[in-house]
Short mmCIF file of N, CA, C and O in Angstrom, two decimals:
data_model
loop_
_atom_site.label_atom_id
_atom_site.label_comp_id
_atom_site.label_asym_id
_atom_site.label_seq_id
_atom_site.Cartn_x
_atom_site.Cartn_y
_atom_site.Cartn_z
N MET A 285 -87.15 -186.71 8.39
CA MET A 285 -86.72 -185.95 9.54
C MET A 285 -85.43 -186.55 10.09
O MET A 285 -85.31 -187.75 10.27
N LEU A 286 -84.46 -185.72 10.38
CA LEU A 286 -83.17 -186.14 10.88
C LEU A 286 -83.30 -186.64 12.32
O LEU A 286 -83.86 -185.97 13.17
N LYS A 287 -82.79 -187.84 12.58
CA LYS A 287 -82.81 -188.42 13.93
C LYS A 287 -81.45 -188.17 14.58
O LYS A 287 -80.42 -188.53 14.05
N ARG A 288 -81.47 -187.56 15.75
CA ARG A 288 -80.24 -187.25 16.49
C ARG A 288 -80.01 -188.35 17.53
O ARG A 288 -80.86 -188.60 18.38
N ILE A 289 -78.85 -189.01 17.43
CA ILE A 289 -78.51 -190.09 18.35
C ILE A 289 -77.27 -189.69 19.12
O ILE A 289 -76.22 -189.44 18.52
N LEU A 290 -77.39 -189.64 20.43
CA LEU A 290 -76.26 -189.30 21.29
C LEU A 290 -75.58 -190.59 21.73
O LEU A 290 -76.21 -191.46 22.35
N ILE A 291 -74.30 -190.72 21.40
CA ILE A 291 -73.49 -191.89 21.74
C ILE A 291 -72.53 -191.47 22.84
O ILE A 291 -71.62 -190.67 22.61
N VAL A 292 -72.76 -191.97 24.06
CA VAL A 292 -71.96 -191.58 25.21
C VAL A 292 -71.09 -192.76 25.62
O VAL A 292 -71.58 -193.74 26.19
N ASP A 293 -69.82 -192.66 25.30
CA ASP A 293 -68.86 -193.72 25.62
C ASP A 293 -67.48 -193.10 25.66
O ASP A 293 -67.15 -192.27 24.82
N ASP A 294 -66.67 -193.50 26.63
CA ASP A 294 -65.33 -192.92 26.74
C ASP A 294 -64.33 -193.56 25.79
O ASP A 294 -63.20 -193.09 25.67
N GLU A 295 -64.73 -194.60 25.08
CA GLU A 295 -63.85 -195.26 24.11
C GLU A 295 -64.16 -194.74 22.70
O GLU A 295 -65.22 -195.03 22.14
N PRO A 296 -63.25 -193.97 22.10
CA PRO A 296 -63.49 -193.45 20.75
C PRO A 296 -63.78 -194.55 19.73
O PRO A 296 -64.62 -194.37 18.83
N ALA A 297 -63.15 -195.71 19.86
CA ALA A 297 -63.39 -196.80 18.91
C ALA A 297 -64.83 -197.29 18.97
O ALA A 297 -65.44 -197.59 17.93
N ILE A 298 -65.40 -197.35 20.17
CA ILE A 298 -66.81 -197.76 20.31
C ILE A 298 -67.72 -196.71 19.69
O ILE A 298 -68.65 -197.04 18.94
N ARG A 299 -67.45 -195.44 19.98
CA ARG A 299 -68.27 -194.37 19.39
C ARG A 299 -68.21 -194.43 17.87
O ARG A 299 -69.23 -194.29 17.18
N ASP A 300 -67.02 -194.67 17.33
CA ASP A 300 -66.87 -194.75 15.87
C ASP A 300 -67.61 -195.95 15.29
O ASP A 300 -68.24 -195.85 14.23
N MET A 301 -67.54 -197.11 15.97
CA MET A 301 -68.25 -198.29 15.48
C MET A 301 -69.77 -198.08 15.50
O MET A 301 -70.46 -198.48 14.58
N VAL A 302 -70.26 -197.46 16.56
CA VAL A 302 -71.70 -197.19 16.64
C VAL A 302 -72.10 -196.24 15.52
O VAL A 302 -73.10 -196.48 14.82
N ALA A 303 -71.34 -195.18 15.32
CA ALA A 303 -71.66 -194.23 14.24
C ALA A 303 -71.61 -194.92 12.88
O ALA A 303 -72.45 -194.67 12.02
N PHE A 304 -70.64 -195.82 12.69
CA PHE A 304 -70.55 -196.57 11.44
C PHE A 304 -71.80 -197.42 11.24
O PHE A 304 -72.38 -197.45 10.15
N ALA A 305 -72.25 -198.10 12.28
CA ALA A 305 -73.43 -198.96 12.18
C ALA A 305 -74.69 -198.16 11.89
O ALA A 305 -75.62 -198.66 11.26
N LEU A 306 -74.71 -196.91 12.31
CA LEU A 306 -75.90 -196.07 12.14
C LEU A 306 -75.77 -195.12 10.96
O LEU A 306 -76.58 -194.22 10.81
N ARG A 307 -74.78 -195.33 10.12
CA ARG A 307 -74.54 -194.42 9.00
C ARG A 307 -75.70 -194.48 8.01
O ARG A 307 -75.85 -195.42 7.25
N LYS A 308 -76.53 -193.47 8.06
CA LYS A 308 -77.65 -193.32 7.15
C LYS A 308 -77.86 -191.82 6.95
O LYS A 308 -77.46 -191.01 7.78
N ASP A 309 -78.52 -191.49 5.88
CA ASP A 309 -78.75 -190.07 5.59
C ASP A 309 -79.63 -189.38 6.63
O ASP A 309 -79.52 -188.19 6.83
N ASN A 310 -80.50 -190.15 7.29
CA ASN A 310 -81.46 -189.51 8.19
C ASN A 310 -81.02 -189.54 9.66
O ASN A 310 -81.81 -189.30 10.54
N TYR A 311 -79.73 -189.83 9.93
CA TYR A 311 -79.22 -189.85 11.29
C TYR A 311 -78.14 -188.80 11.48
O TYR A 311 -77.32 -188.57 10.61
N GLU A 312 -78.14 -188.24 12.67
CA GLU A 312 -77.09 -187.32 13.07
C GLU A 312 -76.47 -187.87 14.35
O GLU A 312 -76.97 -187.64 15.44
N PRO A 313 -75.38 -188.66 14.22
CA PRO A 313 -74.74 -189.15 15.44
C PRO A 313 -73.97 -188.04 16.13
O PRO A 313 -73.28 -187.25 15.48
N VAL A 314 -74.13 -187.95 17.43
CA VAL A 314 -73.43 -186.97 18.24
C VAL A 314 -72.62 -187.75 19.27
O VAL A 314 -73.16 -188.63 19.94
N HIS A 315 -71.33 -187.43 19.38
CA HIS A 315 -70.44 -188.18 20.27
C HIS A 315 -70.18 -187.42 21.56
O HIS A 315 -70.01 -186.20 21.53
N ALA A 316 -70.13 -188.17 22.66
CA ALA A 316 -69.73 -187.61 23.95
C ALA A 316 -68.84 -188.64 24.64
O ALA A 316 -69.19 -189.81 24.73
N GLY A 317 -67.69 -188.17 25.12
CA GLY A 317 -66.74 -189.07 25.76
C GLY A 317 -66.88 -189.15 27.26
O GLY A 317 -66.28 -190.00 27.90
N ASP A 318 -67.70 -188.26 27.83
CA ASP A 318 -67.93 -188.30 29.27
C ASP A 318 -69.26 -187.62 29.58
O ASP A 318 -69.95 -187.12 28.68
N ALA A 319 -69.61 -187.60 30.85
CA ALA A 319 -70.90 -187.07 31.27
C ALA A 319 -71.06 -185.59 30.95
O ALA A 319 -72.13 -185.15 30.52
N ARG A 320 -69.99 -184.83 31.14
CA ARG A 320 -70.06 -183.38 30.88
C ARG A 320 -70.36 -183.13 29.41
O ARG A 320 -71.22 -182.31 29.07
N GLU A 321 -69.66 -183.83 28.51
CA GLU A 321 -69.92 -183.68 27.08
C GLU A 321 -71.35 -184.11 26.74
O GLU A 321 -72.00 -183.51 25.89
N ALA A 322 -71.83 -185.16 27.40
CA ALA A 322 -73.20 -185.62 27.16
C ALA A 322 -74.21 -184.55 27.56
O ALA A 322 -75.15 -184.25 26.81
N GLN A 323 -74.00 -183.95 28.72
CA GLN A 323 -74.93 -182.91 29.17
C GLN A 323 -74.89 -181.70 28.25
O GLN A 323 -75.93 -181.09 27.98
N GLU A 324 -73.70 -181.34 27.76
CA GLU A 324 -73.59 -180.22 26.83
C GLU A 324 -74.32 -180.52 25.52
O GLU A 324 -75.01 -179.66 24.97
N ALA A 325 -74.17 -181.75 25.02
CA ALA A 325 -74.83 -182.14 23.77
C ALA A 325 -76.34 -182.11 23.92
O ALA A 325 -77.06 -181.65 23.04
N ILE A 326 -76.83 -182.58 25.06
CA ILE A 326 -78.28 -182.58 25.32
C ILE A 326 -78.80 -181.16 25.44
O ILE A 326 -79.88 -180.84 24.95
N ALA A 327 -78.01 -180.29 26.07
CA ALA A 327 -78.43 -178.89 26.22
C ALA A 327 -78.49 -178.17 24.89
O ALA A 327 -79.34 -177.30 24.69
N GLN A 328 -77.62 -178.54 23.95
CA GLN A 328 -77.62 -177.91 22.63
C GLN A 328 -78.85 -178.30 21.82
O GLN A 328 -79.49 -177.46 21.21
N LYS A 329 -79.15 -179.59 21.81
CA LYS A 329 -80.34 -180.08 21.10
C LYS A 329 -80.69 -181.45 21.64
O LYS A 329 -79.85 -182.34 21.70
N VAL A 330 -81.94 -181.64 22.03
CA VAL A 330 -82.38 -182.89 22.63
C VAL A 330 -82.31 -184.02 21.60
O VAL A 330 -82.84 -183.89 20.50
N PRO A 331 -81.64 -185.13 21.95
CA PRO A 331 -81.54 -186.25 21.01
C PRO A 331 -82.82 -187.08 20.96
O PRO A 331 -83.66 -187.00 21.86
N ASP A 332 -82.94 -187.88 19.92
CA ASP A 332 -84.07 -188.80 19.79
C ASP A 332 -83.81 -190.10 20.55
O ASP A 332 -84.74 -190.80 20.95
N LEU A 333 -82.53 -190.43 20.72
CA LEU A 333 -82.12 -191.67 21.37
C LEU A 333 -80.74 -191.46 21.98
O LEU A 333 -79.91 -190.78 21.39
N ILE A 334 -80.53 -192.06 23.16
CA ILE A 334 -79.23 -191.98 23.82
C ILE A 334 -78.72 -193.40 24.04
O ILE A 334 -79.42 -194.24 24.61
N LEU A 335 -77.49 -193.64 23.58
CA LEU A 335 -76.79 -194.90 23.87
C LEU A 335 -75.74 -194.54 24.92
O LEU A 335 -74.84 -193.74 24.66
N LEU A 336 -75.87 -195.12 26.11
CA LEU A 336 -75.10 -194.66 27.27
C LEU A 336 -74.30 -195.79 27.90
O LEU A 336 -74.86 -196.82 28.31
N ASP A 337 -73.00 -195.58 27.99
CA ASP A 337 -72.13 -196.49 28.72
C ASP A 337 -72.22 -196.15 30.20
O ASP A 337 -72.39 -194.98 30.57
N LEU A 338 -72.12 -197.14 31.06
CA LEU A 338 -72.16 -196.88 32.50
C LEU A 338 -70.82 -196.43 33.05
O LEU A 338 -70.75 -195.65 33.99
N ASN A 339 -69.75 -196.94 32.47
CA ASN A 339 -68.41 -196.71 33.01
C ASN A 339 -67.75 -195.52 32.31
O ASN A 339 -67.01 -195.68 31.36
N LEU A 340 -68.05 -194.34 32.82
CA LEU A 340 -67.52 -193.10 32.27
C LEU A 340 -66.59 -192.43 33.28
O LEU A 340 -66.76 -192.62 34.48
N PRO A 341 -65.64 -191.64 32.80
CA PRO A 341 -64.78 -190.91 33.74
C PRO A 341 -65.55 -189.79 34.44
O PRO A 341 -66.55 -189.31 33.93
N ARG A 342 -65.08 -189.42 35.60
CA ARG A 342 -65.64 -188.35 36.44
C ARG A 342 -67.04 -188.70 36.93
O ARG A 342 -67.21 -189.12 38.06
N MET A 343 -68.07 -188.49 36.16
CA MET A 343 -69.44 -188.82 36.55
C MET A 343 -69.82 -190.07 35.75
O MET A 343 -69.72 -190.08 34.54
N ASP A 344 -70.28 -191.10 36.44
CA ASP A 344 -70.57 -192.33 35.70
C ASP A 344 -71.94 -192.28 35.01
O ASP A 344 -72.74 -191.37 35.24
N GLY A 345 -72.17 -193.27 34.18
CA GLY A 345 -73.40 -193.31 33.39
C GLY A 345 -74.67 -193.38 34.22
O GLY A 345 -75.72 -192.90 33.80
N ARG A 346 -74.59 -193.96 35.41
CA ARG A 346 -75.77 -194.04 36.27
C ARG A 346 -76.22 -192.64 36.68
O ARG A 346 -77.41 -192.36 36.72
N GLU A 347 -75.24 -191.79 36.96
CA GLU A 347 -75.58 -190.40 37.33
C GLU A 347 -76.16 -189.64 36.14
O GLU A 347 -77.08 -188.84 36.30
N VAL A 348 -75.62 -189.90 34.96
CA VAL A 348 -76.16 -189.27 33.74
C VAL A 348 -77.61 -189.73 33.54
O VAL A 348 -78.50 -188.92 33.29
N LEU A 349 -77.82 -191.03 33.67
CA LEU A 349 -79.17 -191.59 33.52
C LEU A 349 -80.13 -190.97 34.53
O LEU A 349 -81.25 -190.56 34.17
N GLN A 350 -79.70 -190.89 35.77
CA GLN A 350 -80.55 -190.30 36.81
C GLN A 350 -80.90 -188.85 36.47
O GLN A 350 -82.05 -188.43 36.61
N HIS A 351 -79.91 -188.10 36.02
CA HIS A 351 -80.16 -186.71 35.64
C HIS A 351 -81.19 -186.63 34.51
O HIS A 351 -82.13 -185.84 34.58
N ILE A 352 -81.02 -187.44 33.49
CA ILE A 352 -81.93 -187.42 32.34
C ILE A 352 -83.35 -187.76 32.77
O ILE A 352 -84.31 -187.08 32.41
N LYS A 353 -83.49 -188.82 33.54
CA LYS A 353 -84.82 -189.32 33.87
C LYS A 353 -85.52 -188.52 34.96
O LYS A 353 -86.71 -188.71 35.19
N THR A 354 -84.82 -187.57 35.59
CA THR A 354 -85.49 -186.70 36.58
C THR A 354 -85.82 -185.33 36.01
O THR A 354 -86.42 -184.52 36.71
N GLN A 355 -85.44 -185.08 34.78
CA GLN A 355 -85.74 -183.80 34.13
C GLN A 355 -86.99 -183.96 33.26
O GLN A 355 -86.98 -184.74 32.32
N PRO A 356 -88.06 -183.23 33.55
CA PRO A 356 -89.30 -183.40 32.78
C PRO A 356 -89.12 -183.26 31.27
O PRO A 356 -89.75 -184.00 30.50
N GLN A 357 -88.24 -182.36 30.82
CA GLN A 357 -88.06 -182.14 29.39
C GLN A 357 -87.20 -183.22 28.74
O GLN A 357 -87.11 -183.28 27.52
N LEU A 358 -86.57 -184.08 29.55
CA LEU A 358 -85.67 -185.11 29.02
C LEU A 358 -86.13 -186.54 29.28
O LEU A 358 -85.72 -187.46 28.59
N ARG A 359 -86.97 -186.75 30.27
CA ARG A 359 -87.26 -188.10 30.76
C ARG A 359 -87.86 -189.04 29.73
O ARG A 359 -87.78 -190.24 29.87
N ARG A 360 -88.46 -188.51 28.68
CA ARG A 360 -89.06 -189.38 27.65
C ARG A 360 -88.08 -189.84 26.59
O ARG A 360 -88.43 -190.66 25.76
N ILE A 361 -86.87 -189.32 26.62
CA ILE A 361 -85.86 -189.76 25.65
C ILE A 361 -85.52 -191.22 25.96
O ILE A 361 -85.16 -191.54 27.10
N PRO A 362 -85.60 -192.10 24.98
CA PRO A 362 -85.18 -193.48 25.25
C PRO A 362 -83.68 -193.53 25.51
O PRO A 362 -82.89 -192.95 24.77
N VAL A 363 -83.32 -194.19 26.61
CA VAL A 363 -81.92 -194.37 26.97
C VAL A 363 -81.62 -195.86 26.97
O VAL A 363 -82.20 -196.61 27.75
N VAL A 364 -80.72 -196.24 26.08
CA VAL A 364 -80.27 -197.62 25.99
C VAL A 364 -78.91 -197.70 26.67
O VAL A 364 -77.98 -197.01 26.26
N ILE A 365 -78.84 -198.50 27.71
CA ILE A 365 -77.55 -198.72 28.37
C ILE A 365 -76.78 -199.69 27.48
O ILE A 365 -77.26 -200.77 27.17
N LEU A 366 -75.59 -199.28 27.08
CA LEU A 366 -74.72 -200.08 26.23
C LEU A 366 -73.38 -200.15 26.93
O LEU A 366 -72.58 -199.22 26.87
N THR A 367 -73.15 -201.25 27.65
CA THR A 367 -72.02 -201.32 28.57
C THR A 367 -71.41 -202.72 28.60
O THR A 367 -72.04 -203.68 28.14
N THR A 368 -70.22 -202.82 29.15
CA THR A 368 -69.58 -204.12 29.30
C THR A 368 -70.03 -204.83 30.57
O THR A 368 -69.84 -206.03 30.71
N SER A 369 -70.64 -204.11 31.49
CA SER A 369 -71.01 -204.68 32.78
C SER A 369 -72.17 -205.67 32.64
O SER A 369 -73.21 -205.35 32.08
N LYS A 370 -71.96 -206.84 33.21
CA LYS A 370 -73.01 -207.85 33.30
C LYS A 370 -73.47 -208.01 34.74
O LYS A 370 -74.24 -208.92 35.05
N ALA A 371 -73.02 -207.12 35.61
CA ALA A 371 -73.32 -207.22 37.03
C ALA A 371 -74.81 -207.00 37.28
O ALA A 371 -75.40 -206.03 36.79
N GLU A 372 -75.40 -207.89 38.04
CA GLU A 372 -76.83 -207.80 38.34
C GLU A 372 -77.18 -206.46 38.99
O GLU A 372 -78.21 -205.86 38.69
N GLU A 373 -76.30 -205.98 39.86
CA GLU A 373 -76.57 -204.70 40.53
C GLU A 373 -76.63 -203.54 39.53
O GLU A 373 -77.42 -202.62 39.69
N ASP A 374 -75.79 -203.58 38.49
CA ASP A 374 -75.83 -202.54 37.47
C ASP A 374 -77.10 -202.62 36.64
O ASP A 374 -77.71 -201.61 36.29
N ILE A 375 -77.51 -203.84 36.33
CA ILE A 375 -78.74 -204.03 35.56
C ILE A 375 -79.93 -203.53 36.36
O ILE A 375 -80.74 -202.73 35.85
N LEU A 376 -80.02 -203.95 37.61
CA LEU A 376 -81.15 -203.53 38.46
C LEU A 376 -81.15 -202.03 38.67
O LEU A 376 -82.19 -201.38 38.56
N ARG A 377 -80.00 -201.46 38.97
CA ARG A 377 -79.91 -200.00 39.22
C ARG A 377 -80.31 -199.22 37.96
O ARG A 377 -81.00 -198.21 38.05
N SER A 378 -79.86 -199.70 36.80
CA SER A 378 -80.21 -199.01 35.54
C SER A 378 -81.72 -199.00 35.32
O SER A 378 -82.29 -197.96 34.98
N TYR A 379 -82.36 -200.14 35.52
CA TYR A 379 -83.81 -200.18 35.36
C TYR A 379 -84.52 -199.39 36.45
O TYR A 379 -85.55 -198.74 36.20
N ASP A 380 -83.98 -199.40 37.67
CA ASP A 380 -84.56 -198.59 38.75
C ASP A 380 -84.49 -197.10 38.41
O ASP A 380 -85.33 -196.32 38.86
N LEU A 381 -83.47 -196.72 37.62
CA LEU A 381 -83.33 -195.33 37.19
C LEU A 381 -84.05 -195.07 35.86
O LEU A 381 -83.87 -194.03 35.25
N TYR A 382 -84.87 -196.03 35.44
CA TYR A 382 -85.74 -195.91 34.25
C TYR A 382 -85.00 -195.98 32.92
O TYR A 382 -85.43 -195.35 31.94
N ALA A 383 -83.93 -196.77 32.86
CA ALA A 383 -83.33 -197.06 31.56
C ALA A 383 -84.39 -197.78 30.73
O ALA A 383 -85.20 -198.53 31.27
N ASN A 384 -84.38 -197.56 29.43
CA ASN A 384 -85.36 -198.20 28.58
C ASN A 384 -84.96 -199.62 28.20
O ASN A 384 -85.82 -200.46 27.95
N CYS A 385 -83.67 -199.88 28.14
CA CYS A 385 -83.19 -201.25 27.98
C CYS A 385 -81.70 -201.30 28.31
O CYS A 385 -81.05 -200.27 28.42
N TYR A 386 -81.22 -202.50 28.48
CA TYR A 386 -79.84 -202.74 28.93
C TYR A 386 -79.23 -203.75 27.97
O TYR A 386 -79.71 -204.88 27.85
N VAL A 387 -78.18 -203.35 27.27
CA VAL A 387 -77.51 -204.21 26.30
C VAL A 387 -76.05 -204.32 26.71
O VAL A 387 -75.38 -203.31 26.93
N THR A 388 -75.57 -205.55 26.79
CA THR A 388 -74.18 -205.77 27.16
C THR A 388 -73.33 -205.84 25.90
O THR A 388 -73.62 -206.62 24.99
N LYS A 389 -72.32 -205.01 25.86
CA LYS A 389 -71.37 -205.04 24.75
C LYS A 389 -70.20 -205.93 25.16
O LYS A 389 -69.13 -205.47 25.51
N SER A 390 -70.47 -207.21 25.17
CA SER A 390 -69.45 -208.18 25.55
C SER A 390 -68.40 -208.26 24.46
O SER A 390 -68.63 -207.81 23.34
N PRO A 391 -67.27 -208.85 24.79
CA PRO A 391 -66.23 -208.97 23.76
C PRO A 391 -66.75 -209.78 22.57
O PRO A 391 -66.86 -211.00 22.64
N VAL A 392 -67.15 -209.08 21.56
CA VAL A 392 -67.68 -209.73 20.36
C VAL A 392 -66.89 -209.22 19.17
O VAL A 392 -66.18 -208.23 19.25
N ASP A 393 -67.08 -209.88 18.06
CA ASP A 393 -66.39 -209.39 16.87
C ASP A 393 -67.13 -208.20 16.28
O ASP A 393 -68.28 -207.91 16.63
N PHE A 394 -66.48 -207.53 15.39
CA PHE A 394 -67.00 -206.30 14.78
C PHE A 394 -68.37 -206.51 14.16
O PHE A 394 -69.29 -205.72 14.40
N ASP A 395 -68.54 -207.58 13.37
CA ASP A 395 -69.81 -207.82 12.69
C ASP A 395 -70.96 -208.02 13.67
O ASP A 395 -72.06 -207.51 13.45
N ASN A 396 -70.71 -208.77 14.75
CA ASN A 396 -71.77 -208.97 15.75
C ASN A 396 -72.13 -207.66 16.45
O ASN A 396 -73.30 -207.39 16.70
N PHE A 397 -71.12 -206.86 16.77
CA PHE A 397 -71.38 -205.58 17.42
C PHE A 397 -72.21 -204.67 16.51
O PHE A 397 -73.17 -204.04 16.96
N ILE A 398 -71.86 -204.62 15.24
CA ILE A 398 -72.61 -203.81 14.28
C ILE A 398 -74.06 -204.27 14.20
O ILE A 398 -74.98 -203.46 14.18
N GLU A 399 -74.27 -205.58 14.21
CA GLU A 399 -75.64 -206.10 14.15
C GLU A 399 -76.43 -205.74 15.41
O GLU A 399 -77.61 -205.43 15.33
N VAL A 400 -75.78 -205.77 16.57
CA VAL A 400 -76.45 -205.36 17.81
C VAL A 400 -76.90 -203.90 17.70
O VAL A 400 -78.05 -203.56 18.02
N ILE A 401 -76.02 -203.04 17.23
CA ILE A 401 -76.36 -201.62 17.09
C ILE A 401 -77.48 -201.43 16.08
O ILE A 401 -78.42 -200.65 16.31
N ARG A 402 -77.42 -202.13 14.98
CA ARG A 402 -78.48 -202.00 13.96
C ARG A 402 -79.82 -202.53 14.48
O ARG A 402 -80.87 -202.02 14.11
N SER A 403 -79.77 -203.52 15.36
CA SER A 403 -81.01 -204.01 15.99
C SER A 403 -81.61 -202.95 16.90
O SER A 403 -82.83 -202.76 16.93
N ILE A 404 -80.75 -202.27 17.65
CA ILE A 404 -81.22 -201.16 18.50
C ILE A 404 -81.86 -200.09 17.62
O ILE A 404 -82.95 -199.58 17.92
N ASP A 405 -81.19 -199.76 16.54
CA ASP A 405 -81.71 -198.77 15.59
C ASP A 405 -83.07 -199.19 15.06
O ASP A 405 -84.04 -198.42 15.10
N ARG A 406 -83.17 -200.41 14.56
CA ARG A 406 -84.46 -200.87 13.99
C ARG A 406 -85.57 -200.80 15.01
O ARG A 406 -86.68 -200.37 14.70
N PHE A 407 -85.29 -201.22 16.23
CA PHE A 407 -86.33 -201.23 17.24
C PHE A 407 -86.72 -199.82 17.66
O PHE A 407 -87.88 -199.42 17.58
N TRP A 408 -85.74 -199.03 18.13
CA TRP A 408 -86.05 -197.73 18.74
C TRP A 408 -86.39 -196.64 17.73
O TRP A 408 -87.12 -195.70 18.06
N LEU A 409 -85.87 -196.72 16.51
CA LEU A 409 -86.10 -195.62 15.57
C LEU A 409 -86.95 -196.02 14.36
O LEU A 409 -87.29 -195.15 13.56
N ALA A 410 -87.30 -197.30 14.24
CA ALA A 410 -88.15 -197.71 13.13
C ALA A 410 -89.47 -198.33 13.60
O ALA A 410 -90.52 -198.02 13.04
N LEU A 411 -89.43 -199.16 14.62
CA LEU A 411 -90.63 -199.85 15.06
C LEU A 411 -91.43 -199.12 16.13
O LEU A 411 -92.65 -199.07 16.09
N VAL A 412 -90.74 -198.56 17.09
CA VAL A 412 -91.37 -197.93 18.24
C VAL A 412 -91.91 -196.54 17.87
O VAL A 412 -91.25 -195.81 17.13
N THR A 413 -93.07 -196.21 18.38
CA THR A 413 -93.58 -194.85 18.24
C THR A 413 -93.12 -194.07 19.47
O THR A 413 -93.46 -194.41 20.60
N LEU A 414 -92.31 -193.06 19.22
CA LEU A 414 -91.78 -192.26 20.31
C LEU A 414 -92.61 -191.01 20.52
O LEU A 414 -93.20 -190.47 19.57
N PRO A 415 -92.66 -190.51 21.75
CA PRO A 415 -93.37 -189.25 21.99
C PRO A 415 -92.60 -188.09 21.37
O PRO A 415 -91.39 -188.20 21.17
N PRO A 416 -93.27 -186.99 21.09
CA PRO A 416 -92.53 -185.83 20.58
C PRO A 416 -91.58 -185.32 21.64
O PRO A 416 -91.82 -185.43 22.83
N LYS A 417 -90.45 -184.75 21.18
CA LYS A 417 -89.49 -184.17 22.11
C LYS A 417 -90.03 -182.85 22.63
O LYS A 417 -90.86 -182.21 21.99
N ALA A 418 -89.52 -182.44 23.76
CA ALA A 418 -89.97 -181.20 24.39
C ALA A 418 -89.69 -180.00 23.51
O ALA A 418 -90.40 -179.01 23.57
N ASP A 419 -88.65 -180.06 22.66
CA ASP A 419 -88.33 -178.90 21.82
C ASP A 419 -88.98 -178.98 20.44
O ASP A 419 -88.71 -178.15 19.59
N ASP A 420 -89.82 -179.99 20.20
CA ASP A 420 -90.53 -180.09 18.90
C ASP A 420 -91.73 -179.17 18.87
O ASP A 420 -92.32 -178.84 19.82
#
């Protein structure tokens, strides 16, 4: 079964690196550069996993997270915050808004970043049993 992963980040290079790390036959990476694109992608087809940056133009990632987690048909989608922010207030706010986990994309080299993404993949899409999506 094809796994749809929504990558929400305003940096095209980050979206490309994440898609590269997740390059497998059974994945469909979907890119969104801002909150509006993310909402459109979710409306088209509910993803299996969302990787969400907090620092987005116009509407920030916290607002996107809040929208997702308050919608009954979306709230069970695992949302991994993938951001540069190490601020305690961002971490606490993300978990208060029901983020499933918080990963800091600190300035690391390409190989380390790829391994972080592959670890997220292994955990959320290989080890964890996820509930069925509302459109399944």
